[in-house]
PDB file of C-alpha atoms in Angstrom:
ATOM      1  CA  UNK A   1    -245.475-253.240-119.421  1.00 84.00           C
ATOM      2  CA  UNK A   2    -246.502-254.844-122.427  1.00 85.00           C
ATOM      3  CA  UNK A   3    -242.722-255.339-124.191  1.00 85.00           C
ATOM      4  CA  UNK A   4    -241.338-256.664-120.661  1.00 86.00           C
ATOM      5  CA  UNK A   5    -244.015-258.694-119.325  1.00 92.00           C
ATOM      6  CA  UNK A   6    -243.737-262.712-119.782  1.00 93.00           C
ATOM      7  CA  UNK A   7    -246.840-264.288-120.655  1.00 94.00           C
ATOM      8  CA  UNK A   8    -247.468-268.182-120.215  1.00 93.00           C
ATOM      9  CA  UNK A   9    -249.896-270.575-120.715  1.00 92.00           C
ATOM     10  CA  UNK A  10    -249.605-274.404-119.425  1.00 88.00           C
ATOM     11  CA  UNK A  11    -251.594-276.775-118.001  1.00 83.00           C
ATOM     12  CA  UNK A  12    -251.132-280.599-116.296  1.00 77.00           C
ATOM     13  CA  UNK A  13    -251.747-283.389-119.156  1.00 73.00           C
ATOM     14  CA  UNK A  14    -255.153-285.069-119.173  1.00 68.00           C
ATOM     15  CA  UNK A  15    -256.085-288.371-118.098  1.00 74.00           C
ATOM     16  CA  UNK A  16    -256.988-290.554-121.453  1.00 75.00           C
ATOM     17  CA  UNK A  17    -260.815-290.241-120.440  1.00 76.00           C
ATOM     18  CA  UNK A  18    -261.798-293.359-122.574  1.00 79.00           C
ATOM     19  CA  UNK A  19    -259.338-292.702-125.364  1.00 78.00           C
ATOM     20  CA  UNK A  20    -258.083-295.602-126.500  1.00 78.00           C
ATOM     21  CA  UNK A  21    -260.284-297.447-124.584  1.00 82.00           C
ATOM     22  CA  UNK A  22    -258.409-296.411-121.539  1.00 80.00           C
ATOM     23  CA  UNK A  23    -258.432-294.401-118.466  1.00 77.00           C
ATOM     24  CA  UNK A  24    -255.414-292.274-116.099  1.00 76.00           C
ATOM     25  CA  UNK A  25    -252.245-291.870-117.231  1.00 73.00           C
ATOM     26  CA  UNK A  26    -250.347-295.556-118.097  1.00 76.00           C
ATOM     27  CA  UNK A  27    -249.504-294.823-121.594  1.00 78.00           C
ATOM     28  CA  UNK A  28    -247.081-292.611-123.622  1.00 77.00           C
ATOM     29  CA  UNK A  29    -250.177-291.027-126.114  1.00 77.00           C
ATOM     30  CA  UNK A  30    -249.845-287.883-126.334  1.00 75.00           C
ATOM     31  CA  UNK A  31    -252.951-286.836-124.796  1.00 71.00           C
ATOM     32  CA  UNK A  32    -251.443-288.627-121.620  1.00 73.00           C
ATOM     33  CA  UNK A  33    -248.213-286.981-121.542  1.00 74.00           C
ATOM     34  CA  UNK A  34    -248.491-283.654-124.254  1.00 76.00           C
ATOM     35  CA  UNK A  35    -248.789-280.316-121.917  1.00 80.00           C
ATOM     36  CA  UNK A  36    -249.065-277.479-124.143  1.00 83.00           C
ATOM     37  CA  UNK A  37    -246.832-274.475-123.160  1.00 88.00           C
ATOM     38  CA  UNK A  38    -247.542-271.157-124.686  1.00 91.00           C
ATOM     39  CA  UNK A  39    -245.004-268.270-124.014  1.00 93.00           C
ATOM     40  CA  UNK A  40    -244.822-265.012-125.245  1.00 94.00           C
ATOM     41  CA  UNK A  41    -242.173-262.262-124.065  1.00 93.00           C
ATOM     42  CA  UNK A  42    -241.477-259.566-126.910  1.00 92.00           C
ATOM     43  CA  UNK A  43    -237.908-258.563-128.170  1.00 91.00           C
ATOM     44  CA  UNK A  44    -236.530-261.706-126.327  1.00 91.00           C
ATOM     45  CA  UNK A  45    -238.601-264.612-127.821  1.00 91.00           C
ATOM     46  CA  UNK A  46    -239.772-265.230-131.614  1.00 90.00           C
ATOM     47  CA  UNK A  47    -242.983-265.265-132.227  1.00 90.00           C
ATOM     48  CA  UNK A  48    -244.061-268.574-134.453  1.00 88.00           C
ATOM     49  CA  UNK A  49    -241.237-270.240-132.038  1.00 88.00           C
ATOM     50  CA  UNK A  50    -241.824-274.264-131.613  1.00 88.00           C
ATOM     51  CA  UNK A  51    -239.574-276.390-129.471  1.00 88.00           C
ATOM     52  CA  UNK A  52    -239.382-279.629-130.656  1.00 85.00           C
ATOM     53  CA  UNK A  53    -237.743-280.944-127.411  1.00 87.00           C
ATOM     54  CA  UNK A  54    -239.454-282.651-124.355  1.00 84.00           C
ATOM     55  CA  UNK A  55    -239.154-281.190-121.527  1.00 86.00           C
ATOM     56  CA  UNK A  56    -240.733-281.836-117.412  1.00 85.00           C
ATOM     57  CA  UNK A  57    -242.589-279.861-115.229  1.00 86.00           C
ATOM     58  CA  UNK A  58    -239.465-279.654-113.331  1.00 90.00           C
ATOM     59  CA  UNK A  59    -237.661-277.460-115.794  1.00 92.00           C
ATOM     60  CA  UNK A  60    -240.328-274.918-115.935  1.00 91.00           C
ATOM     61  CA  UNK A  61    -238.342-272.790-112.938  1.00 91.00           C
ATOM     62  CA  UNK A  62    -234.824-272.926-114.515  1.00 91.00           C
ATOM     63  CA  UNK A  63    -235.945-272.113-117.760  1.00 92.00           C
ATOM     64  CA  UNK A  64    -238.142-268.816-116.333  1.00 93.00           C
ATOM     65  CA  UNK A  65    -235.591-267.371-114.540  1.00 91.00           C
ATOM     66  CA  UNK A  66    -233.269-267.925-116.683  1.00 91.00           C
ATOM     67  CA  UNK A  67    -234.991-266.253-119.563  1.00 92.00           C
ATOM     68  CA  UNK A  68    -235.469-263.336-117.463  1.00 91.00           C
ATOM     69  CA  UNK A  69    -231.617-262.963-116.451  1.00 88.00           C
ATOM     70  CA  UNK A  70    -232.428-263.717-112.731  1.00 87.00           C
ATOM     71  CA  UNK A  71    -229.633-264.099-110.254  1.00 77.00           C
ATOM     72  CA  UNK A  72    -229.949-268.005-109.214  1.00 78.00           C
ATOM     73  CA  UNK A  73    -227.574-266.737-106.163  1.00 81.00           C
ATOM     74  CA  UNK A  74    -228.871-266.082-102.663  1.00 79.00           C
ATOM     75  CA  UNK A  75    -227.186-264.754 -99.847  1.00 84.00           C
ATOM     76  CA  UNK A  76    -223.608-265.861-101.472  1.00 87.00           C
ATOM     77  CA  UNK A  77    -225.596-269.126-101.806  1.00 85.00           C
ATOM     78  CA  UNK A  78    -226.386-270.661-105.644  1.00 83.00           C
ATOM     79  CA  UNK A  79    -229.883-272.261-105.786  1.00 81.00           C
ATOM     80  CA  UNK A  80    -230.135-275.387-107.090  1.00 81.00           C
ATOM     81  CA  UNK A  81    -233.187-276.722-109.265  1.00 82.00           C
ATOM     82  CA  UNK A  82    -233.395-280.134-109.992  1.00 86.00           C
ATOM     83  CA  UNK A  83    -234.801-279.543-113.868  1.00 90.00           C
ATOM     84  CA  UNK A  84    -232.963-278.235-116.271  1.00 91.00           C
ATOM     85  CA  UNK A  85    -232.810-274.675-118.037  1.00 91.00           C
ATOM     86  CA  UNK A  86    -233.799-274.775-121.668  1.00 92.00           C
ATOM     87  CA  UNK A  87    -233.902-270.934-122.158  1.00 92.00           C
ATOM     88  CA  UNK A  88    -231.135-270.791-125.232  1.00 92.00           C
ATOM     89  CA  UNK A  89    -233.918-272.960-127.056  1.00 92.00           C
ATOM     90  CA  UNK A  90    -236.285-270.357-126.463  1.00 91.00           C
ATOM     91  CA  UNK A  91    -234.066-267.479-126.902  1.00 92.00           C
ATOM     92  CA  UNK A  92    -232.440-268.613-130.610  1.00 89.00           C
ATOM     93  CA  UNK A  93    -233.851-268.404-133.582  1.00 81.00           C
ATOM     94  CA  UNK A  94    -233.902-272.028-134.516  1.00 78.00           C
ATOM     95  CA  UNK A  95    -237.058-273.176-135.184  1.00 71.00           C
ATOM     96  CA  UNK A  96    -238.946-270.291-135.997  1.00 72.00           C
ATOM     97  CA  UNK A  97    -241.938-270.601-138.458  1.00 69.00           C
ATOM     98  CA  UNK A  98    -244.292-268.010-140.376  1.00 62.00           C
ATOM     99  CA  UNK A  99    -247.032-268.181-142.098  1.00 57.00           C
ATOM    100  CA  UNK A 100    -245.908-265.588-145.090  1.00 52.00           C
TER     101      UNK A 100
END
């Protein structure tokens, strides 16, 4: 269970709360539009992996299923997400940093 079990950890991005003297979400900072996502899934991802590229909420399901192989077709029917799958950035080893 533990070697084929994806683990991730996300959350929606905050709302300024009087950083920068301001309040919601009008401005680029990153504490306006940063969501950390954590993932771990052993023998398929590196571990010290960091993706430098943004990515939307929207290609959270694409990118899942795609990392675990799932079959995106459906009674002879292909479903259709409108984000987009950035699995072979998780999956490579580009990007990978250690501490030793």
């Amino acid at each position: 269970l533990d070697n084929n079990t994806i683990v991730v950890f996300t959350s929606d991005h905050g709302d300024m709360m009087g950083e920068h003297l301001r309040h919601n979400k009008l401005v680029p900072y990153d504490t306006s539009a940063g969501v950390p996502f954590l993932i771990r899934y052993p023998g398929h991802i590196t571990p010290g992996k960091v993706v430098e590229t943004a990515h939307s909420g929207t290609d959270f399901a694409p990118t899942i299923l795609s990392v675990m192989d799932a079959s995106l077709v459906h009674k002879d029917i292909a479903v259709d997400f409108h984000g987009l799958d950035g699995s072979a950035e998780l999956l490579n080893d580009v990007g990978v940093f250690n501490d030793k």
